[in-house]
GROMACS .gro file of C-alpha atoms in nm:
model
  298
    1MET     CA    1  -7.446  15.057   7.514
    2ASN     CA    2  -7.757  14.872   7.536
    3ARG     CA    3  -7.895  14.660   7.272
    4LYS     CA    4  -8.179  14.866   7.113
    5GLU     CA    5  -7.898  15.150   7.132
    6LEU     CA    6  -7.650  14.819   6.965
    7GLY     CA    7  -7.894  14.749   6.690
    8ARG     CA    8  -7.948  15.147   6.600
    9ARG     CA    9  -7.653  15.207   6.550
   10VAL     CA   10  -7.558  14.896   6.361
   11ALA     CA   11  -7.819  14.942   6.106
   12ALA     CA   12  -7.733  15.305   6.075
   13LEU     CA   13  -7.350  15.217   6.022
   14LEU     CA   14  -7.553  14.931   5.706
   15ASP     CA   15  -7.748  15.274   5.557
   16GLY     CA   16  -7.382  15.408   5.453
   17ARG     CA   17  -7.536  15.651   5.718
   18ALA     CA   18  -7.711  15.760   5.590
   19GLY     CA   19  -7.957  16.153   5.693
   20GLY     CA   20  -8.286  16.035   5.828
   21SER     CA   21  -8.328  15.706   6.109
   22PRO     CA   22  -8.275  15.384   5.995
   23ALA     CA   23  -8.557  15.170   6.059
   24ALA     CA   24  -8.498  14.946   6.356
   25PRO     CA   25  -8.371  14.562   6.385
   26THR     CA   26  -8.650  14.289   6.491
   27GLY     CA   27  -8.342  14.155   6.705
   28VAL     CA   28  -8.079  14.201   6.940
   29HIS     CA   29  -7.948  13.838   7.048
   30ALA     CA   30  -7.630  13.780   7.251
   31VAL     CA   31  -7.456  13.559   7.175
   32THR     CA   32  -7.139  13.321   7.277
   33GLY     CA   33  -6.806  13.294   7.228
   34GLY     CA   34  -6.476  13.549   7.270
   35GLU     CA   35  -6.325  13.644   7.566
   36ILE     CA   36  -6.263  14.015   7.610
   37CYS     CA   37  -6.587  14.177   7.366
   38ASP     CA   38  -6.958  14.114   7.350
   39SER     CA   39  -7.128  13.949   7.091
   40TYR     CA   40  -7.470  13.949   6.884
   41ARG     CA   41  -7.683  13.790   6.662
   42ILE     CA   42  -7.838  14.122   6.480
   43THR     CA   43  -8.187  14.105   6.330
   44LEU     CA   44  -8.201  14.353   6.056
   45PRO     CA   45  -8.510  14.540   5.880
   46GLY     CA   46  -8.598  14.210   5.547
   47GLY     CA   47  -8.452  13.926   5.731
   48HIS     CA   48  -8.059  13.997   5.695
   49THR     CA   49  -7.835  13.871   6.001
   50VAL     CA   50  -7.519  13.992   6.122
   51PHE     CA   51  -7.244  13.944   6.322
   52ALA     CA   52  -7.136  14.249   6.614
   53LYS     CA   53  -6.908  14.264   6.851
   54THR     CA   54  -6.880  14.517   7.081
   55ARG     CA   55  -6.596  14.646   7.361
   56ALA     CA   56  -6.630  14.966   7.610
   57ASP     CA   57  -6.318  15.001   7.693
   58ALA     CA   58  -6.142  14.961   7.347
   59SER     CA   59  -5.863  15.103   7.190
   60PRO     CA   60  -5.980  15.367   6.963
   61ASP     CA   61  -5.803  15.172   6.727
   62PHE     CA   62  -5.897  14.795   6.802
   63PHE     CA   63  -6.191  14.706   6.566
   64ALA     CA   64  -6.018  14.893   6.303
   65ALA     CA   65  -5.749  14.641   6.352
   66GLU     CA   66  -5.879  14.349   6.342
   67ALA     CA   67  -6.123  14.471   6.022
   68ALA     CA   68  -5.783  14.509   5.843
   69GLY     CA   69  -5.621  14.180   5.949
   70LEU     CA   70  -5.998  14.019   5.843
   71GLU     CA   71  -5.889  14.140   5.505
   72ARG     CA   72  -5.541  14.085   5.477
   73LEU     CA   73  -5.639  13.668   5.529
   74ARG     CA   74  -5.953  13.730   5.298
   75ALA     CA   75  -5.689  13.881   5.036
   76THR     CA   76  -5.505  13.588   5.026
   77GLY     CA   77  -5.784  13.408   4.834
   78THR     CA   78  -5.644  13.081   5.083
   79VAL     CA   79  -5.965  13.038   5.420
   80ALA     CA   80  -6.270  13.189   5.458
   81ILE     CA   81  -6.315  13.489   5.559
   82PRO     CA   82  -6.678  13.608   5.694
   83ARG     CA   83  -6.705  13.950   5.507
   84VAL     CA   84  -6.668  14.249   5.717
   85LEU     CA   85  -6.959  14.548   5.683
   86ALA     CA   86  -6.874  14.811   5.920
   87ALA     CA   87  -6.615  14.919   6.142
   88ASP     CA   88  -6.636  15.210   6.458
   89ALA     CA   89  -6.493  15.311   6.738
   90ASP     CA   90  -6.626  15.107   6.978
   91LEU     CA   91  -6.769  14.814   6.767
   92LEU     CA   92  -6.719  14.558   6.486
   93ALA     CA   93  -7.025  14.414   6.204
   94LEU     CA   94  -6.975  14.139   6.049
   95GLU     CA   95  -7.149  13.864   5.784
   96TRP     CA   96  -7.272  13.574   5.934
   97VAL     CA   97  -7.147  13.305   5.920
   98ALA     CA   98  -7.390  12.999   6.044
   99SER     CA   99  -7.161  12.759   6.223
  100THR     CA  100  -7.236  12.403   6.281
  101ASP     CA  101  -7.069  12.103   6.403
  102PRO     CA  102  -6.692  12.030   6.306
  103THR     CA  103  -6.619  11.683   6.122
  104PRO     CA  104  -6.356  11.507   5.985
  105ALA     CA  105  -6.407  11.664   5.648
  106LYS     CA  106  -6.439  11.978   5.758
  107ALA     CA  107  -6.115  11.955   5.928
  108GLU     CA  108  -5.911  11.842   5.629
  109ARG     CA  109  -6.039  12.094   5.398
  110LEU     CA  110  -5.896  12.396   5.682
  111GLY     CA  111  -5.596  12.192   5.695
  112ARG     CA  112  -5.574  12.250   5.312
  113GLU     CA  113  -5.669  12.559   5.341
  114LEU     CA  114  -5.432  12.662   5.576
  115ALA     CA  115  -5.105  12.476   5.403
  116ALA     CA  116  -5.232  12.706   5.146
  117LEU     CA  117  -5.189  13.064   5.365
  118HIS     CA  118  -4.873  12.982   5.498
  119ASP     CA  119  -4.752  12.926   5.177
  120THR     CA  120  -4.859  13.271   5.102
  121ALA     CA  121  -4.538  13.540   5.125
  122ALA     CA  122  -4.581  13.858   5.376
  123PRO     CA  123  -4.388  14.127   5.285
  124HIS     CA  124  -4.212  14.123   5.661
  125TYR     CA  125  -4.265  14.018   5.973
  126GLY     CA  126  -4.555  14.237   6.226
  127THR     CA  127  -4.724  14.452   6.044
  128ALA     CA  128  -4.731  14.827   5.934
  129GLY     CA  129  -5.053  14.961   6.102
  130PRO     CA  130  -5.131  14.795   6.474
  131LEU     CA  131  -5.200  14.467   6.621
  132TYR     CA  132  -5.388  14.309   6.891
  133LEU     CA  133  -5.350  13.971   7.089
  134GLY     CA  134  -5.678  13.982   7.210
  135PRO     CA  135  -5.638  14.355   7.431
  136VAL     CA  136  -5.234  14.387   7.390
  137PRO     CA  137  -5.106  14.586   7.155
  138LEU     CA  138  -4.796  14.382   6.981
  139THR     CA  139  -4.514  14.568   6.816
  140THR     CA  140  -4.340  14.600   6.500
  141PRO     CA  141  -4.020  14.768   6.468
  142ALA     CA  142  -3.923  14.995   6.187
  143PRO     CA  143  -3.780  14.953   5.948
  144PRO     CA  144  -3.971  14.569   6.015
  145PRO     CA  145  -3.770  14.237   5.955
  146ALA     CA  146  -3.793  14.064   5.582
  147LYS     CA  147  -3.518  13.815   5.669
  148PRO     CA  148  -3.586  13.446   5.736
  149ALA     CA  149  -3.341  13.449   5.936
  150ASP     CA  150  -3.446  13.755   6.130
  151TRP     CA  151  -3.737  13.560   6.264
  152PRO     CA  152  -3.573  13.410   6.642
  153ALA     CA  153  -3.496  13.770   6.700
  154PHE     CA  154  -3.808  13.923   6.636
  155HIS     CA  155  -4.016  13.637   6.830
  156ALA     CA  156  -3.821  13.709   7.134
  157ALA     CA  157  -3.808  14.104   7.132
  158HIS     CA  158  -4.138  14.190   6.993
  159ARG     CA  159  -4.379  13.844   7.105
  160LEU     CA  160  -4.195  13.687   7.389
  161GLU     CA  161  -4.071  13.917   7.575
  162PRO     CA  162  -4.314  14.224   7.647
  163LEU     CA  163  -4.568  13.927   7.732
  164LEU     CA  164  -4.265  13.758   7.954
  165ARG     CA  165  -4.301  14.129   8.152
  166MET     CA  166  -4.636  14.174   8.111
  167ALA     CA  167  -4.700  13.845   8.337
  168VAL     CA  168  -4.444  13.943   8.547
  169ASP     CA  169  -4.536  14.270   8.603
  170ALA     CA  170  -4.912  14.072   8.752
  171GLY     CA  171  -4.793  13.871   8.953
  172GLY     CA  172  -4.857  13.631   8.697
  173ILE     CA  173  -4.548  13.407   8.701
  174GLY     CA  174  -4.303  13.310   8.904
  175ALA     CA  175  -3.916  13.333   8.903
  176ARG     CA  176  -3.796  12.977   8.800
  177ASP     CA  177  -4.003  12.995   8.552
  178THR     CA  178  -3.957  13.397   8.473
  179ALA     CA  179  -3.621  13.292   8.379
  180ASP     CA  180  -3.642  12.977   8.209
  181VAL     CA  181  -3.868  13.188   7.972
  182GLU     CA  182  -3.540  13.430   7.948
  183ALA     CA  183  -3.364  13.192   7.895
  184LEU     CA  184  -3.498  13.024   7.577
  185CYS     CA  185  -3.508  13.375   7.426
  186ALA     CA  186  -3.117  13.426   7.474
  187ARG     CA  187  -3.158  13.060   7.260
  188ILE     CA  188  -3.409  13.092   7.100
  189ALA     CA  189  -3.219  13.080   6.663
  190GLU     CA  190  -3.107  12.760   6.854
  191VAL     CA  191  -3.414  12.609   6.875
  192ALA     CA  192  -3.681  12.787   6.568
  193GLY     CA  193  -3.585  12.497   6.350
  194PRO     CA  194  -3.517  12.592   5.927
  195PRO     CA  195  -3.508  12.960   5.879
  196GLN     CA  196  -3.863  13.035   5.730
  197PRO     CA  197  -3.929  13.333   5.555
  198PRO     CA  198  -4.230  13.579   5.670
  199ALA     CA  199  -4.572  13.355   5.527
  200TYR     CA  200  -4.949  13.516   5.650
  201ILE     CA  201  -5.056  13.337   5.932
  202HIS     CA  202  -5.434  13.376   6.151
  203GLY     CA  203  -5.167  13.483   6.478
  204ASP     CA  204  -5.454  13.393   6.729
  205LEU     CA  205  -5.557  13.030   6.556
  206TRP     CA  206  -5.708  12.892   6.897
  207ALA     CA  207  -6.025  12.631   6.839
  208GLY     CA  208  -6.290  12.906   6.937
  209ASN     CA  209  -6.223  13.072   6.617
  210ILE     CA  210  -6.312  12.852   6.400
  211LEU     CA  211  -6.678  12.858   6.269
  212TRP     CA  212  -6.738  12.524   6.135
  213ALA     CA  213  -6.931  12.555   5.830
  214GLU     CA  214  -6.962  12.337   5.535
  215ARG     CA  215  -6.648  12.549   5.428
  216PRO     CA  216  -6.519  12.635   5.732
  217HIS     CA  217  -6.444  13.051   5.823
  218LEU     CA  218  -6.176  13.153   6.101
  219ILE     CA  219  -6.260  13.493   6.290
  220ASP     CA  220  -6.111  13.684   6.557
  221PRO     CA  221  -5.752  13.707   6.369
  222ALA     CA  222  -5.386  13.878   6.453
  223ALA     CA  223  -5.313  13.884   6.122
  224GLN     CA  224  -4.971  13.963   6.097
  225GLY     CA  225  -4.700  13.849   5.874
  226GLY     CA  226  -4.502  13.534   6.105
  227HIS     CA  227  -4.410  13.160   6.165
  228PRO     CA  228  -4.692  12.949   6.013
  229GLU     CA  229  -4.583  12.670   6.257
  230ALA     CA  230  -4.722  12.959   6.478
  231ASP     CA  231  -5.114  12.899   6.356
  232LEU     CA  232  -5.056  12.556   6.410
  233ALA     CA  233  -4.933  12.459   6.756
  234PHE     CA  234  -5.246  12.698   6.948
  235LEU     CA  235  -5.455  12.482   6.747
  236GLU     CA  236  -5.364  12.172   6.887
  237LEU     CA  237  -5.262  12.359   7.243
  238SER     CA  238  -5.658  12.494   7.258
  239GLY     CA  239  -5.768  12.147   7.111
  240CYS     CA  240  -5.880  12.143   6.840
  241PRO     CA  241  -6.089  11.903   6.678
  242HIS     CA  242  -6.032  11.636   6.430
  243TRP     CA  243  -5.703  11.809   6.507
  244ASP     CA  244  -5.493  11.448   6.399
  245ARG     CA  245  -5.707  11.430   5.999
  246LEU     CA  246  -5.678  11.926   6.012
  247ILE     CA  247  -5.291  11.877   6.032
  248GLY     CA  248  -5.255  11.561   5.825
  249ALA     CA  249  -5.411  11.718   5.553
  250TYR     CA  250  -5.180  12.030   5.568
  251GLU     CA  251  -4.924  11.826   5.618
  252GLU     CA  252  -4.988  11.660   5.209
  253VAL     CA  253  -4.949  11.977   5.099
  254ARG     CA  254  -4.716  12.127   5.301
  255PRO     CA  255  -4.463  11.869   5.514
  256LEU     CA  256  -4.339  12.071   5.823
  257PRO     CA  257  -4.096  11.758   5.948
  258GLY     CA  258  -4.018  11.806   6.326
  259ARG     CA  259  -4.297  12.040   6.402
  260ALA     CA  260  -4.394  11.854   6.681
  261GLU     CA  261  -4.069  11.862   6.833
  262ARG     CA  262  -4.076  12.328   6.791
  263ALA     CA  263  -4.432  12.301   6.863
  264PRO     CA  264  -4.430  12.421   7.261
  265LEU     CA  265  -4.205  12.699   7.133
  266HIS     CA  266  -4.501  12.832   6.919
  267GLN     CA  267  -4.739  12.804   7.226
  268LEU     CA  268  -4.523  12.994   7.455
  269HIS     CA  269  -4.685  13.289   7.303
  270HIS     CA  270  -5.012  13.181   7.391
  271ILE     CA  271  -4.944  13.082   7.728
  272LEU     CA  272  -4.801  13.363   7.813
  273ILE     CA  273  -5.078  13.568   7.742
  274HIS     CA  274  -5.265  13.407   7.935
  275ALA     CA  275  -5.002  13.415   8.198
  276ALA     CA  276  -5.052  13.778   8.190
  277LEU     CA  277  -5.407  13.810   8.179
  278PHE     CA  278  -5.515  13.556   8.394
  279GLY     CA  279  -5.222  13.434   8.636
  280GLY     CA  280  -5.261  13.159   8.798
  281ALA     CA  281  -5.206  12.777   8.607
  282TYR     CA  282  -5.029  12.970   8.282
  283GLY     CA  283  -4.730  13.125   8.504
  284PRO     CA  284  -4.646  12.747   8.575
  285GLN     CA  285  -4.750  12.613   8.214
  286SER     CA  286  -4.546  12.913   8.003
  287GLY     CA  287  -4.249  12.750   8.213
  288ALA     CA  288  -4.332  12.442   8.139
  289ALA     CA  289  -4.296  12.496   7.775
  290ALA     CA  290  -4.013  12.699   7.748
  291ARG     CA  291  -3.827  12.434   7.904
  292ALA     CA  292  -3.911  12.208   7.618
  293ALA     CA  293  -3.866  12.419   7.389
  294LEU     CA  294  -3.504  12.370   7.490
  295ARG     CA  295  -3.495  11.989   7.543
  296GLY     CA  296  -3.478  12.075   7.112
  297ALA     CA  297  -3.065  12.283   7.174
  298PRO     CA  298  -2.818  12.096   7.016
   0.00000   0.00000   0.00000
């Protein structure tokens, strides 16, 4: 849709779909960020500013799933999440959060708040409803697994292996790297570390999904019950600003002995989706992560 139509759609949604014609926004400006959606800053009459994102070929439940994930994280009361203002089949509107420069103090605060999030028990791994990592749907078996010992098999069967098949089908990963990821999936219980009960995680926490407001806000989640080290591993992989300060503050609250050695296992999920979607160097990087994880096997 064009910007004028988008502005009117958002205004109508925020007006509760009331009758009549809502007042036209005073400004609709494209903003950067994200890989699969178009994002905008919309100024409504009276100066109220909102964020909106659209995706022309979104699945009917795509934005509803994201809105549910944002609310799932917000309900924990641990991390700052923009308020969901409206969700429709092809757009999502959120409160506008002004992001400034990351600082060590902000990183430390986020580290402590992530530790609190990861100490929040989830009822099971995965979600009861639809879930997407980027444009890719993620599955949760029925009944959903809930025991700490269930995580390795769940992660292999419902996270790593489907993305590996996508990458193979797309030509994004070679035979040797495929074999090494398959070997890791077969031996994942040996390298998974101490059993981890299901905890709420963001699920897609790369550095670009942080808004560095005075209190950092998290956006674009694949929120679910999962393994907390997934969030940390992807933050590190994506070059999170002031990473040392963030992880130091996190581990003051929630120590994780052996976390660094397990990082390649938890990074693999996100490397594989890039191999599936973009190919290139992500295929060899997937194999390298699998081999690094296997080196931690007894």
